[in-house]
PDB file of C-alpha atoms and ligand atoms in Angstrom:
ATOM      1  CA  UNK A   1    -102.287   0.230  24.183  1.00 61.00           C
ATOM      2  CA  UNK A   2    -105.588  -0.797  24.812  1.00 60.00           C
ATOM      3  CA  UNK A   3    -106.957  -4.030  23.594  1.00 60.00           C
ATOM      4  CA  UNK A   4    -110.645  -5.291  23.442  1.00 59.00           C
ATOM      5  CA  UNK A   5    -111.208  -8.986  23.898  1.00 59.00           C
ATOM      6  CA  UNK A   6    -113.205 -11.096  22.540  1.00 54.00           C
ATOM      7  CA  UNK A   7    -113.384 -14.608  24.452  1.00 53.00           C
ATOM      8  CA  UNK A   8    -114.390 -17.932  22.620  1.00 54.00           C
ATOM      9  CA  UNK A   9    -115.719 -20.500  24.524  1.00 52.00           C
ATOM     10  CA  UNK A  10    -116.942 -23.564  23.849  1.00 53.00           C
ATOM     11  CA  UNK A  11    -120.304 -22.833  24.873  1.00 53.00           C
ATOM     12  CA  UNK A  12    -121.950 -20.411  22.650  1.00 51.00           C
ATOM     13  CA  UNK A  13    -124.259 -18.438  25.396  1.00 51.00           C
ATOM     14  CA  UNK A  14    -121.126 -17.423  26.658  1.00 51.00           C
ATOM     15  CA  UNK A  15    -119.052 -15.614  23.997  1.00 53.00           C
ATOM     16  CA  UNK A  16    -118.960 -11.990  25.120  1.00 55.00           C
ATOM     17  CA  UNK A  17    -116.953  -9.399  23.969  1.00 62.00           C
ATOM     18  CA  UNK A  18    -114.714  -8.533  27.133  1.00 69.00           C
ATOM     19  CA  UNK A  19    -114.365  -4.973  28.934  1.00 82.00           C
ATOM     20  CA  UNK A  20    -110.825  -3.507  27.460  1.00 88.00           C
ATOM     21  CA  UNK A  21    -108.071  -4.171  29.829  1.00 95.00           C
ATOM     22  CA  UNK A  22    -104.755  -2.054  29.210  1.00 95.00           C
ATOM     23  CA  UNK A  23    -101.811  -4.282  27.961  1.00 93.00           C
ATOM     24  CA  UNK A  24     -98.922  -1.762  29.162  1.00 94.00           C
ATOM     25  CA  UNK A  25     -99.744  -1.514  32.974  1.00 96.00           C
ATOM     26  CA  UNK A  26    -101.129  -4.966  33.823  1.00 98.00           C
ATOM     27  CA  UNK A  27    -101.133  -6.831  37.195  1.00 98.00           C
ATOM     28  CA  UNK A  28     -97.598  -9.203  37.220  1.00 98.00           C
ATOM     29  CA  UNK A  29     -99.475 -11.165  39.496  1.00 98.00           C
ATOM     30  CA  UNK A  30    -103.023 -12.293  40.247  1.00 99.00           C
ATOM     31  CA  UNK A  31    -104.626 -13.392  43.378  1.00 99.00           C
ATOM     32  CA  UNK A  32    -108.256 -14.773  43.158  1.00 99.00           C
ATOM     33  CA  UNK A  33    -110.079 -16.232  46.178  1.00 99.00           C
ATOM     34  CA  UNK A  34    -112.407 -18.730  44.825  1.00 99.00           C
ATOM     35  CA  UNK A  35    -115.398 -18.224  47.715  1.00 99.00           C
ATOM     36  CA  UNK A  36    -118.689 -19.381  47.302  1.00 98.00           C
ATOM     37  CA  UNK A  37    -119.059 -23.026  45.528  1.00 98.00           C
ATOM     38  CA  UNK A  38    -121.720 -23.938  48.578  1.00 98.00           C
ATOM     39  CA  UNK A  39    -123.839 -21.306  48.161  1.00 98.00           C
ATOM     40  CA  UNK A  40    -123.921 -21.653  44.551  1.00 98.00           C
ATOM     41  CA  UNK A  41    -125.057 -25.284  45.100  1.00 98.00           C
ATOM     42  CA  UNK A  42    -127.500 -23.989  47.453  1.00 98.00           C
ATOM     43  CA  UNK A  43    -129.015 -21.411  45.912  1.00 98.00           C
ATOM     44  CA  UNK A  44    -129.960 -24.204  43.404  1.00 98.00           C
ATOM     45  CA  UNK A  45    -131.016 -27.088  45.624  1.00 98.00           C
ATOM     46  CA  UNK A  46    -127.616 -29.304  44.547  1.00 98.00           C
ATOM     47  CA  UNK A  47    -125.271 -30.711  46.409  1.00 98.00           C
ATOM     48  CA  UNK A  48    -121.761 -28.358  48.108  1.00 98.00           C
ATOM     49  CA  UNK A  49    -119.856 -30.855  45.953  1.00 98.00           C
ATOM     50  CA  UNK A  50    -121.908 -29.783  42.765  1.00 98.00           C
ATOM     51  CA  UNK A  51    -120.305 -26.124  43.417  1.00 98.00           C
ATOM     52  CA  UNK A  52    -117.187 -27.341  43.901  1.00 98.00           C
ATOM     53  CA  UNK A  53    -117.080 -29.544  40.399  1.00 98.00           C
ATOM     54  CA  UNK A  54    -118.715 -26.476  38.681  1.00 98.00           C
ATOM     55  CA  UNK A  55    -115.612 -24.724  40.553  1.00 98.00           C
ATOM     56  CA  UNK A  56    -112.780 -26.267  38.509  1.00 98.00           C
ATOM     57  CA  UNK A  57    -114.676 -25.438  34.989  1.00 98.00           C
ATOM     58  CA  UNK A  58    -114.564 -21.463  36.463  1.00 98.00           C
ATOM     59  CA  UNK A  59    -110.994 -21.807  36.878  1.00 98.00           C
ATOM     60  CA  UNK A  60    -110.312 -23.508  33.776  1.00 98.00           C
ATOM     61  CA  UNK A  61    -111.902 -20.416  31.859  1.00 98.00           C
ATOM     62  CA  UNK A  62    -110.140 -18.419  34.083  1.00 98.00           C
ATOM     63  CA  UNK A  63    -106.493 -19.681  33.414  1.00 98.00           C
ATOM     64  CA  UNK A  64    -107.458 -19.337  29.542  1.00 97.00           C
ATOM     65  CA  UNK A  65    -108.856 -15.868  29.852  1.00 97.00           C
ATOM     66  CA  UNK A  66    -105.295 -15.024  32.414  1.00 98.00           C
ATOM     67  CA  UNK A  67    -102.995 -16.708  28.897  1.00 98.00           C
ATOM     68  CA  UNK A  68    -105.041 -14.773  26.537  1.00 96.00           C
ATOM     69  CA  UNK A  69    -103.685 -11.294  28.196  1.00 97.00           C
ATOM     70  CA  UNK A  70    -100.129 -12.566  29.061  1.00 97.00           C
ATOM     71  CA  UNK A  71    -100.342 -12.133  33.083  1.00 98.00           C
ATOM     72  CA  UNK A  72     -97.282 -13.689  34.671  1.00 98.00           C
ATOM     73  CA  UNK A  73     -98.426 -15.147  37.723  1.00 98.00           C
ATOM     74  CA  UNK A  74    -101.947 -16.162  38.738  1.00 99.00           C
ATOM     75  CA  UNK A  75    -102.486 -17.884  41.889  1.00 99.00           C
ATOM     76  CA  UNK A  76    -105.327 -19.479  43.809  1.00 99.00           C
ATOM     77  CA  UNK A  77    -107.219 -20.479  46.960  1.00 99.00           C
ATOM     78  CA  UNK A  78    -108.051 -24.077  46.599  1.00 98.00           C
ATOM     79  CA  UNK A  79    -107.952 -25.378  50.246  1.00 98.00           C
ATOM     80  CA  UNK A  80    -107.187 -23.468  53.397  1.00 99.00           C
ATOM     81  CA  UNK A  81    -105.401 -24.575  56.616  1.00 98.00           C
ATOM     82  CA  UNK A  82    -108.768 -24.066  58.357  1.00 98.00           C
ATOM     83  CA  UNK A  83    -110.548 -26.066  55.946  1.00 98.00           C
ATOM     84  CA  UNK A  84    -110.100 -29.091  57.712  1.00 98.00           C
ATOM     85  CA  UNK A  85    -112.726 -28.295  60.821  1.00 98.00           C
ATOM     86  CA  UNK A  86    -115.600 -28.981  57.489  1.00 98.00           C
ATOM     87  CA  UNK A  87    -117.016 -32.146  57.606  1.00 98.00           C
ATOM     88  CA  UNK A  88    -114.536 -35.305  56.647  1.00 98.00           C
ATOM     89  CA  UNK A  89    -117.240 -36.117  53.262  1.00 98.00           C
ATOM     90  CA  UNK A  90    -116.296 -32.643  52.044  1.00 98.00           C
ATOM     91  CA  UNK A  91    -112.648 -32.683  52.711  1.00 98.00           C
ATOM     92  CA  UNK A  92    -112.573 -36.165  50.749  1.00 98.00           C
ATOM     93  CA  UNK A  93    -114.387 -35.104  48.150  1.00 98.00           C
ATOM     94  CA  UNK A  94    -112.310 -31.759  47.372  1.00 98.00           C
ATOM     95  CA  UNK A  95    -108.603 -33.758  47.887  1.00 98.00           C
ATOM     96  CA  UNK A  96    -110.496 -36.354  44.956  1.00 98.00           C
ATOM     97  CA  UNK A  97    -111.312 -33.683  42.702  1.00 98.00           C
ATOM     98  CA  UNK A  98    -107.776 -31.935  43.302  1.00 98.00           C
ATOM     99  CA  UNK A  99    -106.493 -35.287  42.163  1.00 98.00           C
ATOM    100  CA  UNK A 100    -109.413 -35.626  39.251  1.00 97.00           C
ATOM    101  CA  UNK A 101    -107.529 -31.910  38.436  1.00 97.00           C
ATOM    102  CA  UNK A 102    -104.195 -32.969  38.466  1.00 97.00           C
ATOM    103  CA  UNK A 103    -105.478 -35.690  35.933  1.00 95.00           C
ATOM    104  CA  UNK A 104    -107.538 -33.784  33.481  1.00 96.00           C
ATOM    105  CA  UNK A 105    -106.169 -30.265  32.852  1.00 97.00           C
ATOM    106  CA  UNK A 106    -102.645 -31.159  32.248  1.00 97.00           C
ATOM    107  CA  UNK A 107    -102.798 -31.072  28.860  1.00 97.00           C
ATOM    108  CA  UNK A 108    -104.861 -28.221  28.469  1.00 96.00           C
ATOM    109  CA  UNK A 109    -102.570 -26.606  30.343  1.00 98.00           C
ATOM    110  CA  UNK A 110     -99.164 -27.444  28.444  1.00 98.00           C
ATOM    111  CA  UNK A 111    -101.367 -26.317  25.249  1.00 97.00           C
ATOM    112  CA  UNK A 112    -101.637 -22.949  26.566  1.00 97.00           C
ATOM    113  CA  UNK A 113     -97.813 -22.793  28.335  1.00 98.00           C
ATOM    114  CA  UNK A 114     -98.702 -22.701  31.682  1.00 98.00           C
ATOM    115  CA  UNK A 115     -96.703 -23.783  34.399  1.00 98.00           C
ATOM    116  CA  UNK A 116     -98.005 -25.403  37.733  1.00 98.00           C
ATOM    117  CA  UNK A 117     -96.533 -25.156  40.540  1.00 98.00           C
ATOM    118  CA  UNK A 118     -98.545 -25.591  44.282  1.00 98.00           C
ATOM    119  CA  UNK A 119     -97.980 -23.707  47.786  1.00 98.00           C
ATOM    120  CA  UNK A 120     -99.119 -24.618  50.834  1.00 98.00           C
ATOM    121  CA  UNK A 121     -98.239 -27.228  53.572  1.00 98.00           C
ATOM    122  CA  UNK A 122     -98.430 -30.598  51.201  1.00 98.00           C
ATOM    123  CA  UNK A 123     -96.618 -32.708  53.440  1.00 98.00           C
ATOM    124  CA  UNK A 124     -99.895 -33.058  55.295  1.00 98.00           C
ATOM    125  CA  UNK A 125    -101.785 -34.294  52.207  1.00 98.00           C
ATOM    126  CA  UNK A 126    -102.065 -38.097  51.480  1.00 98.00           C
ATOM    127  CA  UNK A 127     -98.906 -39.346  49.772  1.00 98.00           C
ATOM    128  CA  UNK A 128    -100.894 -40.355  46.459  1.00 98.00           C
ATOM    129  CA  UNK A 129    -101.895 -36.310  45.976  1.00 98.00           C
ATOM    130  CA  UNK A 130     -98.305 -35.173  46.721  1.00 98.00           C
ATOM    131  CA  UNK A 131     -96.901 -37.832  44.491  1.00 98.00           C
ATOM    132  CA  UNK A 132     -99.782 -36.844  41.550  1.00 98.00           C
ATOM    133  CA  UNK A 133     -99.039 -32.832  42.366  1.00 98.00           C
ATOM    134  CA  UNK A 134     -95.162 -33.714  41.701  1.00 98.00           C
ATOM    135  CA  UNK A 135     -95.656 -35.049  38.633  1.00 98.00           C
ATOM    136  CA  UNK A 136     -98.205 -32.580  37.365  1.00 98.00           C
ATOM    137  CA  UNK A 137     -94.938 -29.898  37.825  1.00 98.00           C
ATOM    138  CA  UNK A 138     -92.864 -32.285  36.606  1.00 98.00           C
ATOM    139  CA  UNK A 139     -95.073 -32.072  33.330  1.00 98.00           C
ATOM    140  CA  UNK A 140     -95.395 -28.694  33.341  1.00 98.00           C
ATOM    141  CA  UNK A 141     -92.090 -27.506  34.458  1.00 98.00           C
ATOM    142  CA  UNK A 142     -90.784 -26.965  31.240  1.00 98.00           C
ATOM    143  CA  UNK A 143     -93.329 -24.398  30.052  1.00 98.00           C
ATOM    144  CA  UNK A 144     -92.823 -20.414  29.666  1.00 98.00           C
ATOM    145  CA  UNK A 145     -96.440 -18.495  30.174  1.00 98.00           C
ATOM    146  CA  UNK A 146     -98.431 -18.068  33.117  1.00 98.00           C
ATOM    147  CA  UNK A 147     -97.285 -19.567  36.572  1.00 98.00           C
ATOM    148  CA  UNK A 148    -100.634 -20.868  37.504  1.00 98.00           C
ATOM    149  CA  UNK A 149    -100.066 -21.401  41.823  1.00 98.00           C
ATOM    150  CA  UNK A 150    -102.515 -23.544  43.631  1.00 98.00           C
ATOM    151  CA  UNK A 151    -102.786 -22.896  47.021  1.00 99.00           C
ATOM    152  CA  UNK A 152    -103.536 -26.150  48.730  1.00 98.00           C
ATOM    153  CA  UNK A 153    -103.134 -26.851  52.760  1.00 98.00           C
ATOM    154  CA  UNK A 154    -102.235 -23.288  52.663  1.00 99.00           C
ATOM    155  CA  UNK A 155    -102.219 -20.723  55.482  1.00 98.00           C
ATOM    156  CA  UNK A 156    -101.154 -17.032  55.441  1.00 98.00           C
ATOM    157  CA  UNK A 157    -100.265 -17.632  59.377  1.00 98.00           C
ATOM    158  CA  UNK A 158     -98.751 -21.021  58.940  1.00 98.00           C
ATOM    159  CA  UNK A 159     -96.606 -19.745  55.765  1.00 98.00           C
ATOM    160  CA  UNK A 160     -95.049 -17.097  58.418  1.00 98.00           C
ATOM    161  CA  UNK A 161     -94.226 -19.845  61.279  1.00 98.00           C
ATOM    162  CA  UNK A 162     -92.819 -21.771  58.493  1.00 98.00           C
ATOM    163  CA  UNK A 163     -90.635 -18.672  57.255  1.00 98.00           C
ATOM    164  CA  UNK A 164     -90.181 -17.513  61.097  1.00 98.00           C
ATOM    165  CA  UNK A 165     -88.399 -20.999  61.806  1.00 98.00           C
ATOM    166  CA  UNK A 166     -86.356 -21.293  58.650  1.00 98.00           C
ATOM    167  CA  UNK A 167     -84.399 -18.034  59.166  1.00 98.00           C
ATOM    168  CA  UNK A 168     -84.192 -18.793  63.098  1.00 98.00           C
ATOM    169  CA  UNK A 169     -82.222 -22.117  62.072  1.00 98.00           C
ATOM    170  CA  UNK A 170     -80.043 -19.830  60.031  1.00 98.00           C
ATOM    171  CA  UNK A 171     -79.195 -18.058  62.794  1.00 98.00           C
ATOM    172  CA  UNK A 172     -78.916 -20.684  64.956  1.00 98.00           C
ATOM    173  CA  UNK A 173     -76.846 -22.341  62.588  1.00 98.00           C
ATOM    174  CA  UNK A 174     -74.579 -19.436  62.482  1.00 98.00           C
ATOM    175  CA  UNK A 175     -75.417 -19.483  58.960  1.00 98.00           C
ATOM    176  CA  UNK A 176     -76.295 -16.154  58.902  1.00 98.00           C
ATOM    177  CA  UNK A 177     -76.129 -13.325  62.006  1.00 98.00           C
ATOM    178  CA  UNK A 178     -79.240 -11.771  63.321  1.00 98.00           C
ATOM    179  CA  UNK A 179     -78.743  -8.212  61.582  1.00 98.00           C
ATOM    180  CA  UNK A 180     -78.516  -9.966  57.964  1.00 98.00           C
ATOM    181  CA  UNK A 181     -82.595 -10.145  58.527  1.00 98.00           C
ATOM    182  CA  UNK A 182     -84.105  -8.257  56.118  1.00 98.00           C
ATOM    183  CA  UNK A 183     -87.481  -8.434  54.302  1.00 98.00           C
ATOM    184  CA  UNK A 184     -85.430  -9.956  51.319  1.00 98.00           C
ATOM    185  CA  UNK A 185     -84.962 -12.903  53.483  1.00 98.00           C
ATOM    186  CA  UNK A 186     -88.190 -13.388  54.979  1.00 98.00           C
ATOM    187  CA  UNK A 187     -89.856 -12.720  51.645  1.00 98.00           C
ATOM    188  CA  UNK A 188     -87.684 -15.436  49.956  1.00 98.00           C
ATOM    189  CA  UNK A 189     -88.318 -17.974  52.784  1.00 98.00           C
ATOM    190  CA  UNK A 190     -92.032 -17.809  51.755  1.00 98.00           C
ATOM    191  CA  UNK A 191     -93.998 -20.349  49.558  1.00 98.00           C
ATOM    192  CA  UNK A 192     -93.730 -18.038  47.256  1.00 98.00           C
ATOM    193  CA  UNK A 193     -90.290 -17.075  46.942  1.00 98.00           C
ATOM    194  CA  UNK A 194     -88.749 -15.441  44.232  1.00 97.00           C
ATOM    195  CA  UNK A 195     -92.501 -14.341  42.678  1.00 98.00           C
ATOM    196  CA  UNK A 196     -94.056 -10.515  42.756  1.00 98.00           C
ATOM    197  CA  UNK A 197     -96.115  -9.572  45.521  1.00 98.00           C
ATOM    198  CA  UNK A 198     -99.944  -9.470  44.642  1.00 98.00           C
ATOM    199  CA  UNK A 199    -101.084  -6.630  42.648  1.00 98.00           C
ATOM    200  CA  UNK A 200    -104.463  -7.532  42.880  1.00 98.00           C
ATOM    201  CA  UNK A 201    -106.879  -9.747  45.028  1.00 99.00           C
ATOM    202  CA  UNK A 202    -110.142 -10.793  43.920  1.00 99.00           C
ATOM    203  CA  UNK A 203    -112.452 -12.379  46.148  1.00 99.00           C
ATOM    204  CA  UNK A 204    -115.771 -13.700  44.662  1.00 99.00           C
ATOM    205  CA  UNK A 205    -119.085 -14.975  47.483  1.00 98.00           C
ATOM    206  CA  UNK A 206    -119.329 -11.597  48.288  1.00 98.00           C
ATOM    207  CA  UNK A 207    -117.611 -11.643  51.366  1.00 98.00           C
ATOM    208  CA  UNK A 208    -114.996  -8.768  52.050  1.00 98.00           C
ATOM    209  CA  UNK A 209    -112.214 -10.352  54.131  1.00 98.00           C
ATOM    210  CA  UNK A 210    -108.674 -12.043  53.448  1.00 98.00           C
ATOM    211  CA  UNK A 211    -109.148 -15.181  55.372  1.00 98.00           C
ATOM    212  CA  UNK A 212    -105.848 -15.960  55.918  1.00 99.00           C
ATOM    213  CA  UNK A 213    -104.273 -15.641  52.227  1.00 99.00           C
ATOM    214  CA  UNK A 214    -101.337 -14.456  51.627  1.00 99.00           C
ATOM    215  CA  UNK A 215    -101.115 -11.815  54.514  1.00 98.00           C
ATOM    216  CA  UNK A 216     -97.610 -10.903  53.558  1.00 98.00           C
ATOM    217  CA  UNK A 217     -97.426 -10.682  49.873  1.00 98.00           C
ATOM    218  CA  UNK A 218    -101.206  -8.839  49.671  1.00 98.00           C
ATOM    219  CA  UNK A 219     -99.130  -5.839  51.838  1.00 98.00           C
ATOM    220  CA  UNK A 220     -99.762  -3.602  49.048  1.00 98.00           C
ATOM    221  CA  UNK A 221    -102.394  -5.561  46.978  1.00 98.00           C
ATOM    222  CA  UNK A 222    -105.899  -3.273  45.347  1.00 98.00           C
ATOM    223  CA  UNK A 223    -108.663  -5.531  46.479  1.00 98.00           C
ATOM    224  CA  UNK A 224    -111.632  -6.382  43.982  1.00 98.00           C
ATOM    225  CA  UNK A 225    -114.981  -7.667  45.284  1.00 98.00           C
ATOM    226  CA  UNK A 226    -117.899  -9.312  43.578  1.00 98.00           C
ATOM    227  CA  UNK A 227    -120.947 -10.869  44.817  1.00 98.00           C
ATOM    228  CA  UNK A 228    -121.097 -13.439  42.460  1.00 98.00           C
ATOM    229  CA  UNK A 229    -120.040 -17.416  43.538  1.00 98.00           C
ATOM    230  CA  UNK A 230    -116.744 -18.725  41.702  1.00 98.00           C
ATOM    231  CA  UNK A 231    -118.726 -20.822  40.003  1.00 98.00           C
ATOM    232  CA  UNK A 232    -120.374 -18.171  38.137  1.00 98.00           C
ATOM    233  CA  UNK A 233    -117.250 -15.784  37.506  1.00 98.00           C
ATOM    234  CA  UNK A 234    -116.700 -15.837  34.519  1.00 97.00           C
ATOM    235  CA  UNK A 235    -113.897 -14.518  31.997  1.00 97.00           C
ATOM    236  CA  UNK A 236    -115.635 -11.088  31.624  1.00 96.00           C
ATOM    237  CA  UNK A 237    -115.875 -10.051  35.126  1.00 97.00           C
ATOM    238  CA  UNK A 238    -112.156 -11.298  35.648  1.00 98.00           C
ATOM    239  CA  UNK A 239    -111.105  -8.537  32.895  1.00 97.00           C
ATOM    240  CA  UNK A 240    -113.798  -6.045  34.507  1.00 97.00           C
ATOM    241  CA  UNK A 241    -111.411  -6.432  37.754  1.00 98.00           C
ATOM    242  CA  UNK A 242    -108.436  -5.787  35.921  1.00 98.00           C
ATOM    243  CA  UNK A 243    -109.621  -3.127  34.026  1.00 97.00           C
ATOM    244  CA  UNK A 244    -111.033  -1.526  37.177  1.00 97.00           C
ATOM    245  CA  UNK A 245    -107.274  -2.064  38.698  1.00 98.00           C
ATOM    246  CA  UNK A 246    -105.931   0.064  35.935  1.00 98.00           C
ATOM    247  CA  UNK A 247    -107.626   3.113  37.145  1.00 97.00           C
ATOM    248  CA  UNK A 248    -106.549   2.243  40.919  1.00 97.00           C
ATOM    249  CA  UNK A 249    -104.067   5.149  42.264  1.00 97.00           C
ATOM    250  CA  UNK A 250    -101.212   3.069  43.997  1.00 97.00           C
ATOM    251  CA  UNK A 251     -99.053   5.160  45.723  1.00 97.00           C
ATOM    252  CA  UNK A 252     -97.491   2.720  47.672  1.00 97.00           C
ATOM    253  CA  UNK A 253     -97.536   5.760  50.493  1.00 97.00           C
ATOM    254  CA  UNK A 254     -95.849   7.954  48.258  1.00 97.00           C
ATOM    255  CA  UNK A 255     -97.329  10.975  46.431  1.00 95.00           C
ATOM    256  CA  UNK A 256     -99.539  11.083  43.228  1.00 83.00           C
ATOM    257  CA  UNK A 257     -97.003  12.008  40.523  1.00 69.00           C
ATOM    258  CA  UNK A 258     -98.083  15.544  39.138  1.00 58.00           C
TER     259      UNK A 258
HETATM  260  C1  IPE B   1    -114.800 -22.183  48.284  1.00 90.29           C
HETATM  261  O1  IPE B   1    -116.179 -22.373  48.385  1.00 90.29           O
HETATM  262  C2  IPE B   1    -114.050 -23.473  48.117  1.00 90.29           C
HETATM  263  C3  IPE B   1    -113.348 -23.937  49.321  1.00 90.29           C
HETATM  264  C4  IPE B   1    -113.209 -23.271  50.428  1.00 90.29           C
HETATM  265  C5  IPE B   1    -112.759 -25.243  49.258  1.00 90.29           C
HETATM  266  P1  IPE B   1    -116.868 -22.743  49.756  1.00 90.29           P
HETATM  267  O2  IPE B   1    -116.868 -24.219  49.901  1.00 90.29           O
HETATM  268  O3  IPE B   1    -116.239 -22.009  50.872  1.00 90.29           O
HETATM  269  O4  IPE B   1    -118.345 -22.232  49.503  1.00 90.29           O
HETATM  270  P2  IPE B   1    -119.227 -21.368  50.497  1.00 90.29           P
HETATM  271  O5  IPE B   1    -118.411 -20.180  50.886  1.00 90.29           O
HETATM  272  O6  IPE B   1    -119.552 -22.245  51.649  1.00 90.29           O
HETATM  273  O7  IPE B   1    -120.416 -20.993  49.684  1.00 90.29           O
HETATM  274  C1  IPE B   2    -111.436 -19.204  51.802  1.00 90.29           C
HETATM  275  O1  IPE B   2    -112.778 -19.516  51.840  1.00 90.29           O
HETATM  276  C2  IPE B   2    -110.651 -20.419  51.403  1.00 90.29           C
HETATM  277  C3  IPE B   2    -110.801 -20.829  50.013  1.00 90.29           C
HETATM  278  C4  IPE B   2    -111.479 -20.206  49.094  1.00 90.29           C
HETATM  279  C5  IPE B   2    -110.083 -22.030  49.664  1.00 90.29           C
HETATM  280  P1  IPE B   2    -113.500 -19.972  53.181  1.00 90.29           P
HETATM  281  O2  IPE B   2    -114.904 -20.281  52.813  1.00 90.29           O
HETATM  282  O3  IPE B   2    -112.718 -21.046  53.832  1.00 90.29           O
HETATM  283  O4  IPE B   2    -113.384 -18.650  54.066  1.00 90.29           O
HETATM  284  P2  IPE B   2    -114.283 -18.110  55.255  1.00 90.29           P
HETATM  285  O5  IPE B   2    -114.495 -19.250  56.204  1.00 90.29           O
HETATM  286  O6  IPE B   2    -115.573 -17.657  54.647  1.00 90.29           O
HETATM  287  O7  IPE B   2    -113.514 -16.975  55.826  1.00 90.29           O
HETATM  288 MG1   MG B   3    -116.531 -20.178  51.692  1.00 90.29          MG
END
């Protein structure tokens, strides 16, 4: 029941032996997010983009480390619906390496099963990116492991409006009547539809808030907290979080069972 693992990477410093995680009562789905690639840079006189490069080698080790223990669904805060009020050089430079993404982990990813799939509001992103994120879930639609979401143009808020409006025009519609509104409904007219609430939320940068990520689906979520910068999270903390999940008590406002 429990399992110890041992991670391989291909940089030798940083083969560790992981904490144990239990394989019987793990999280069906994974919410991490990725806070902190500026400061990182900062802290080391580089560049924000520098963090944000480093970035997409944390999450690559993280998507491994998330196949190696057989989660179901992983998904992650690339670009928020406020992130458009930072500077236009920035924005540019994270929708090129979202593309530089699309292009380079693809078949890393169908190596280790893992099917893409993005959420957020991507009609607002340039037609080239859409077209690129279509075809990398086109490439990886066929594949059984871990649904790896990126959350891209995405808003907690927004998602809601978006949800709000689609079951109004049902009613409107006559489609359906007012009273077949349940939280069925308004769950399945989310970006996520048809995938498990989050079981648990990690947030690296060391800042303890939700900034708009999935406000509905996090309802019932265990938070997990680290100080570290994403692009220092590594493999071994992401299986200290789980781990440290297992011994949560989620009552779900119920009772401890005696
Ligand atoms: C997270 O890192 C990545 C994005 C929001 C795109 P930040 O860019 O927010 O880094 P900090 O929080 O400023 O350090
Ligand atoms: C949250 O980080 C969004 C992503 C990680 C993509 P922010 O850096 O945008 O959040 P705040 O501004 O610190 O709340
Ligand atoms: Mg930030």
């Amino acid at each position: 029941m429990w399992k110890k693992f041992f991670y391989k990477s291909e940089n030798k410093q940083d083969q560790a032996e992981m904490t144990s995680v239990r394989d019987d009562i793990l999280p069906a789905h994974i919410a991490i997010i990725m806070d902190g690639n500026g400061r990182w840079a900062k802290k080391r006189g580089l560049p924000r983009k520098a963090g944000h490069k480093k970035g997409v080698d944390a999450l690559r080790e993280i998507v491994k480390a998330a196949c190696s223990i057989n989660i179901e669904f992983l998904t992650v805060y690339a670009f928020s619906t406020e992130n458009w009020k930072r500077p236009t050089t920035e924005v540019n430079f994270l929708m090129k390496l979202f593309s530089y993404y699309l292009h380079s982990e693809i078949d890393e990813m169908n190596k280790n099963n893992v099917r893409l799939n993005f959420i957020g509001c991507l009609t607002e992103l340039s037609g080239e990116l859409q077209r690129q994120i279509r075809q990398g879930e086109a490439k990886t639609a066929a594949n059984t492991g871990l649904n790896l979401n990126i959350a891209v143009n995405y808003g907690g808020r927004d998602e809601l409006v978006m949800a709000v409006k689609d079951v109004a025009q049902k009613v409107l519609t006559k489609e359906i009547e007012l009273d077949d509104i349940d939280e069925k409904m308004v769950d399945n007219s989310l970006y996520t539809a048809h995938k498990p609430p989050i079981d648990l939320l990690i947030r690296t940068g060391g800042d303890m808030r939700i900034s708009n990520f999935l406000l509905w689906q996090c309802a019932y979520a265990e938070f997990w907290f680290t100080e570290k910068n994403w692009p220092e999270f590594t493999p071994e903390q992401f299986m200290r979080a789980i781990a440290d999940y297992q011994k949560r008590d989620r009552r779900f406002g119920g009772l401890d069972n005696e």
